[in-house]
mmCIF file of C-alpha atoms in Angstrom:
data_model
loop_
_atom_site.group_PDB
_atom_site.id
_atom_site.type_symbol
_atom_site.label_atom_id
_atom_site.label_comp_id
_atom_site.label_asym_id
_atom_site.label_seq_id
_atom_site.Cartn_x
_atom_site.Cartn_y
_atom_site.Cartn_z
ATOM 1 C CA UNK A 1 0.000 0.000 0.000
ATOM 2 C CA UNK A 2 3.046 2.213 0.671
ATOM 3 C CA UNK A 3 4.189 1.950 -2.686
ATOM 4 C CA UNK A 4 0.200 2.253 -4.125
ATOM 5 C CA UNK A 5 -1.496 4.667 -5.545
ATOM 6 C CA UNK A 6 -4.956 4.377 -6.828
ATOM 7 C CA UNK A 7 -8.024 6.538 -8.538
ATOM 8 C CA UNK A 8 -10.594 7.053 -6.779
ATOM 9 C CA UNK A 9 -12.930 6.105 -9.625
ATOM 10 C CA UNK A 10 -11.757 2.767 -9.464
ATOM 11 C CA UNK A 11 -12.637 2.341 -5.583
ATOM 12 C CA UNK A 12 -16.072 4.035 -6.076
ATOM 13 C CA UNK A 13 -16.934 1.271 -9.338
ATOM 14 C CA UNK A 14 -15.851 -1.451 -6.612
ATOM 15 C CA UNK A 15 -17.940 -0.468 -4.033
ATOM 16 C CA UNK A 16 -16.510 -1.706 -0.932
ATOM 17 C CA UNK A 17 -16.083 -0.847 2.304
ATOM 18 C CA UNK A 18 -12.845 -1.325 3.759
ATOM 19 C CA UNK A 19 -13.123 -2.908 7.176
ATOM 20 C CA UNK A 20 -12.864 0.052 10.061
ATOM 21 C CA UNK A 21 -10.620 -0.754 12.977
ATOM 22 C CA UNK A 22 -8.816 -3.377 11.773
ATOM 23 C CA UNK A 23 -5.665 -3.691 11.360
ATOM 24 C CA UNK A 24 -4.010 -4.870 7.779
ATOM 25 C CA UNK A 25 -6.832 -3.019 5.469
ATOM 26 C CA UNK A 26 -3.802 -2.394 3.467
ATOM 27 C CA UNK A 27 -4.413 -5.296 2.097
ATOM 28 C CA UNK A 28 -8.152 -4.792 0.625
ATOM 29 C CA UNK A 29 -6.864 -0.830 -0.164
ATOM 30 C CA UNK A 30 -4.747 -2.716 -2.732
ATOM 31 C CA UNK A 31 -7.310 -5.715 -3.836
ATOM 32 C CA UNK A 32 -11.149 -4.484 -4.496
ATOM 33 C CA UNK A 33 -9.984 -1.570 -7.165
ATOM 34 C CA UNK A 34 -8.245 -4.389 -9.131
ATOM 35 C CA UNK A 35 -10.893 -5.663 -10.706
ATOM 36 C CA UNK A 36 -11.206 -2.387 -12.969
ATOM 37 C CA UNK A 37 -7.694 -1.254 -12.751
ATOM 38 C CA UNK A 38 -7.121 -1.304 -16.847
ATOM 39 C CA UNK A 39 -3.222 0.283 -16.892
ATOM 40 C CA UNK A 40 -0.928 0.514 -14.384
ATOM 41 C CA UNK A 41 3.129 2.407 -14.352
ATOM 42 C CA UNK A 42 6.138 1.536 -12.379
ATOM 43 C CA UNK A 43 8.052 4.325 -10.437
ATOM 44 C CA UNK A 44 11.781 3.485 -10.331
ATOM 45 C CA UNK A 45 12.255 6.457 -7.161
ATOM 46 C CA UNK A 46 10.765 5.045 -4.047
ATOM 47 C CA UNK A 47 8.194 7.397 -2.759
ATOM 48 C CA UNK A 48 7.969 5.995 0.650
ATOM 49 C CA UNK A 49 9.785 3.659 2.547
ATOM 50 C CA UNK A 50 8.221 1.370 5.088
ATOM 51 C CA UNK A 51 10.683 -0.212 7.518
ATOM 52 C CA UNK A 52 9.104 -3.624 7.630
ATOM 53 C CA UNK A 53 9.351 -5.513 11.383
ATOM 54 C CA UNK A 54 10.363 -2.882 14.081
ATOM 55 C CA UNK A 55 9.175 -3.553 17.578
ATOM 56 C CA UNK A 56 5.433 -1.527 18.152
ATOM 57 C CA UNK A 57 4.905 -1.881 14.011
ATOM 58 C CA UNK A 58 1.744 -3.639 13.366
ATOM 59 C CA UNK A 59 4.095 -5.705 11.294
ATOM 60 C CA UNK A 60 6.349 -7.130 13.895
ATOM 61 C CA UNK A 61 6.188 -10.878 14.878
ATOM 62 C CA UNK A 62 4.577 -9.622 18.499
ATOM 63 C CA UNK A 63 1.941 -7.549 17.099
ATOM 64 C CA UNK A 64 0.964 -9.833 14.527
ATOM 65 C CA UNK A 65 0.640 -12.509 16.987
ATOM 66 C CA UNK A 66 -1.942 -9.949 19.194
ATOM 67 C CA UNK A 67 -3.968 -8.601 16.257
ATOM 68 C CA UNK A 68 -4.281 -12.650 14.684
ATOM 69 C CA UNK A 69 -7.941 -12.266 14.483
ATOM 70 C CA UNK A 70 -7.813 -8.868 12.726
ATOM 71 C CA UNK A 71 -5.020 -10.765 10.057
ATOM 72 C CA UNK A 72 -7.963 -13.650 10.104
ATOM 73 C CA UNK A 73 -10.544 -11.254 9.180
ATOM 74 C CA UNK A 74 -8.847 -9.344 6.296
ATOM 75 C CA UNK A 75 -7.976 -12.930 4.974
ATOM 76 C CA UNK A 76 -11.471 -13.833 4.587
ATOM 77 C CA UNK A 77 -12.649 -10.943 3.457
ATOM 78 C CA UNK A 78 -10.166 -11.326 0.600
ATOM 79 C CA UNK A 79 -11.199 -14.734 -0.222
ATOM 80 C CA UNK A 80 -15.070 -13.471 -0.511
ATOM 81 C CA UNK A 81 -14.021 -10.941 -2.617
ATOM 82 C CA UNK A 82 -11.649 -13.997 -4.939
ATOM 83 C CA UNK A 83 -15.511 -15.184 -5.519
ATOM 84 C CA UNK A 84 -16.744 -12.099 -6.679
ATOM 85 C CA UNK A 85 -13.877 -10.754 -9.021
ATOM 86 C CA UNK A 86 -14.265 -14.617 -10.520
ATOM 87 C CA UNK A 87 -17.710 -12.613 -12.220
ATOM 88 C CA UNK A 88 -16.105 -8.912 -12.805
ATOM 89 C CA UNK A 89 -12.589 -9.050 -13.259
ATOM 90 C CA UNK A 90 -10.280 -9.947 -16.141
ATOM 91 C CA UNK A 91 -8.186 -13.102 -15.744
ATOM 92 C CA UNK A 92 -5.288 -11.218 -15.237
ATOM 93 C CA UNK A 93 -6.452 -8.999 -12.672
ATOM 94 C CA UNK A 94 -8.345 -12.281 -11.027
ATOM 95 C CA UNK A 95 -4.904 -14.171 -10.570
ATOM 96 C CA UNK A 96 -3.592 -10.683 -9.157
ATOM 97 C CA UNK A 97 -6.151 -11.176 -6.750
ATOM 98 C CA UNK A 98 -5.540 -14.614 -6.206
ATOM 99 C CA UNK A 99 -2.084 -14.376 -5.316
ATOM 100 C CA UNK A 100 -2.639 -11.806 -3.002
ATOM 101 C CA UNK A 101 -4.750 -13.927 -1.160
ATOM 102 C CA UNK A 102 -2.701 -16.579 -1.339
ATOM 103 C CA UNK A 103 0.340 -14.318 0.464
ATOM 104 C CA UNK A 104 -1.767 -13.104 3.384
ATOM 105 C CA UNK A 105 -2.576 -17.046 3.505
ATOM 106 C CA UNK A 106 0.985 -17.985 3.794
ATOM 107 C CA UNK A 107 1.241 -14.973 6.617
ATOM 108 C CA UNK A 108 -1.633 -15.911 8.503
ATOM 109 C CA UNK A 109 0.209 -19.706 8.746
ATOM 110 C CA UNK A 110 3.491 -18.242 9.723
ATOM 111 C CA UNK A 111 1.605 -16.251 12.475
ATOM 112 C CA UNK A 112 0.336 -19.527 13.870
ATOM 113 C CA UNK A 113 3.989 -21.232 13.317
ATOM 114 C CA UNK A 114 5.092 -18.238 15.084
ATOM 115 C CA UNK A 115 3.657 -19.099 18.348
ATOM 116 C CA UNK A 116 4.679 -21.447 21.044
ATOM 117 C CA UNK A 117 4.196 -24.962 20.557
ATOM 118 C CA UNK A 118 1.178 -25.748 22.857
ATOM 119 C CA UNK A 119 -0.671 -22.766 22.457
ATOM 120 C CA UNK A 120 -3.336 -24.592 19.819
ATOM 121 C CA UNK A 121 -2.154 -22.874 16.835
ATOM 122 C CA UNK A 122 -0.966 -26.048 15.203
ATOM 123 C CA UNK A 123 -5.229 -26.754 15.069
ATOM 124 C CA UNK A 124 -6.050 -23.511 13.864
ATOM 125 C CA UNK A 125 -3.828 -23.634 11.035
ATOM 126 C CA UNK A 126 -4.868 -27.308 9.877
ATOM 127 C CA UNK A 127 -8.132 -25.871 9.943
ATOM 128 C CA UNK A 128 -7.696 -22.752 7.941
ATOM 129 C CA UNK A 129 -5.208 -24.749 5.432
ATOM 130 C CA UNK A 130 -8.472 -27.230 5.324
ATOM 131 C CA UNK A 131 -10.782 -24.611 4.502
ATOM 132 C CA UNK A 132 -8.777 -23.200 1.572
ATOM 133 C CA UNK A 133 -8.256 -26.760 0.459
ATOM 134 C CA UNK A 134 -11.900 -27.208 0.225
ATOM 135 C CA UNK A 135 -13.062 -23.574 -0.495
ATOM 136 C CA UNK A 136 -11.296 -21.664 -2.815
ATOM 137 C CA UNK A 137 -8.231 -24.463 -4.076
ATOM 138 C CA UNK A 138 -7.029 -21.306 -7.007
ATOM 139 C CA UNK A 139 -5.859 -19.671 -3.921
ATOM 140 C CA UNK A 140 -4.665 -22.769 -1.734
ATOM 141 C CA UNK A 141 -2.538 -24.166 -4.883
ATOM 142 C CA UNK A 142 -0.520 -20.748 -4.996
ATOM 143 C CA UNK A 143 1.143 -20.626 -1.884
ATOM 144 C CA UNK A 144 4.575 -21.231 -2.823
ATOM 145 C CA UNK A 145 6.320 -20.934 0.511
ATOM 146 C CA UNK A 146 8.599 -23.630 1.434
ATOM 147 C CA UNK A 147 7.419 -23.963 5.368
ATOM 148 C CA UNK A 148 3.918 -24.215 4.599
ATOM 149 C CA UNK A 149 4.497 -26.711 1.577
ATOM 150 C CA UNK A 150 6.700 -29.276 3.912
ATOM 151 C CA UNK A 151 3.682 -28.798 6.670
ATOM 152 C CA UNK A 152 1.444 -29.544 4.313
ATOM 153 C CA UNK A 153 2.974 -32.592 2.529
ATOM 154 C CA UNK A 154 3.856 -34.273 6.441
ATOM 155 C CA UNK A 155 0.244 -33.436 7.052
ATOM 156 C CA UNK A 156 1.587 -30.688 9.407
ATOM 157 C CA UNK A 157 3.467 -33.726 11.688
ATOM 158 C CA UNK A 158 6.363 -31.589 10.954
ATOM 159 C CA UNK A 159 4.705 -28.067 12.821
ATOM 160 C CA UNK A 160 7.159 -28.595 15.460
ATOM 161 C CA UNK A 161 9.997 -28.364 13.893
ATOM 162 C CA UNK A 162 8.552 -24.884 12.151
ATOM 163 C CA UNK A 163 7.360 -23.673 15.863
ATOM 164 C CA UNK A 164 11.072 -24.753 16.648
ATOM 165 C CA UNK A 165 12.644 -22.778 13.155
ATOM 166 C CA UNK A 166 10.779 -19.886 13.719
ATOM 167 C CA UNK A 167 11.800 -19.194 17.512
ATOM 168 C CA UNK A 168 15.101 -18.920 16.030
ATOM 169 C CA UNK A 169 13.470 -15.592 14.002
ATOM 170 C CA UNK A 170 10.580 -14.936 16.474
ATOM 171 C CA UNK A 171 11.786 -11.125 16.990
ATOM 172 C CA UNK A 172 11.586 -10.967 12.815
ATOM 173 C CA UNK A 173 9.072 -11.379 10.093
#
C-alpha cells in the first residue's frame, strides 16, 4: 500500500467498504480496485519507505501474533471478494487477486507457526489450510512458501519443527 497509488474512480466502481478498525486493510486498499484497474506504471524512485518488522509496528512478529484475528478477518474478506472478481474481473487482474490472497494465507500460517508450541495454533492452522483446500483451491494451490508446503505434505506432523525454526526468528518477520 506504501508503494500504491490508486483513482478514486476505481474504488467508487468497486464499491466496498474497507473494514474500520482493523488492522491490515492495506491489504483490501490494494485488492477491491483491481478488478477495474485497466493500466498501471512503475516508479523506479521510491516514494515511501516502510521499515518492515520494528518492535510496536503492526508488522512485527509480536503484534501480529496480538492482532491474529484482525489478520484472520482481512484474509477472509479477501477470499469473498476472490468469488466475486471470478464474475467482474479480467483473468489477469483475477490471478492478481488470487495471489494476493494466497500471500496473506501464507502470513496468517506463519503467524500460527510463530507461536509457542502448545498454544493450539498447530489446530487452527490445519483448519484454515483445510478450509482453503476445500473452499477456494485457485488460492490454496498458490502458496509457494517452502514452510507451509513441507507442513502440508507431512500433514503438518512436521509443525514442530517450524514452531522450533521460527523461535530462532521470532523477533523478525
Amino acid at each position: 500500500m506504501h508503494a500504491t497509488t490508486v483513482k478514486t474512480e476505481l474504488f467508487r466502481k468497486a464499491n466496498e467498504q474497507i473494514d474500520e478498525h482493523t488492522f491490515y486493510v492495506d491489504v483490501e486498499f490494494i485488492a477491491f480496485p483491481i478488478p477495474y484497474v485497466r493500466t498501471v506504471y512503475f516508479i523506479e524512485d521510491p516514494v515511501y519507505q516502510y521499515r518492515l518488522g520494528l518492535p510496536g509496528q503492526s508488522m512485527s512478529i509480536q503484534k501480529m501474533q496480538k492482532n491474529l484475528k484482525n489478520h484472520l478477518r482481512v484474509l477472509m474478506r479477501l477470499n469473498q471478494y476472490c468469488k466475486k472478481a471470478e464474475t467482474i474481473a479480467p483473468t489477469a487482474n483475477l490471478e492478481y487477486i488470487r495471489e494476493l490472497t494466497a500471500t496473506i494465507l501464507t502470513s496468517q500460517m506463519k503467524i500460527y507457526i510463530s507461536f509457542p508450541l502448545k498454544s493450539g495454533m498447530k489446530k487452527e492452522a490445519m483448519k484454515l489450510d483445510a478450509y482453503f483446500y476445500h473452499k477456494n483451491r485457485e488460492v490454496y494451490d498458490r502458496v509457494k512458501n517452502p514452510a507451509v508446503l513441507f507442513l502440508r505434505k507431512t500433514k503438518y506432523a512436521a509443525f514442530p519443527l517450524a514452531v522450533l525454526a521460527f523461535k530462532r526468528r521470532r523477533d523478525s518477520y
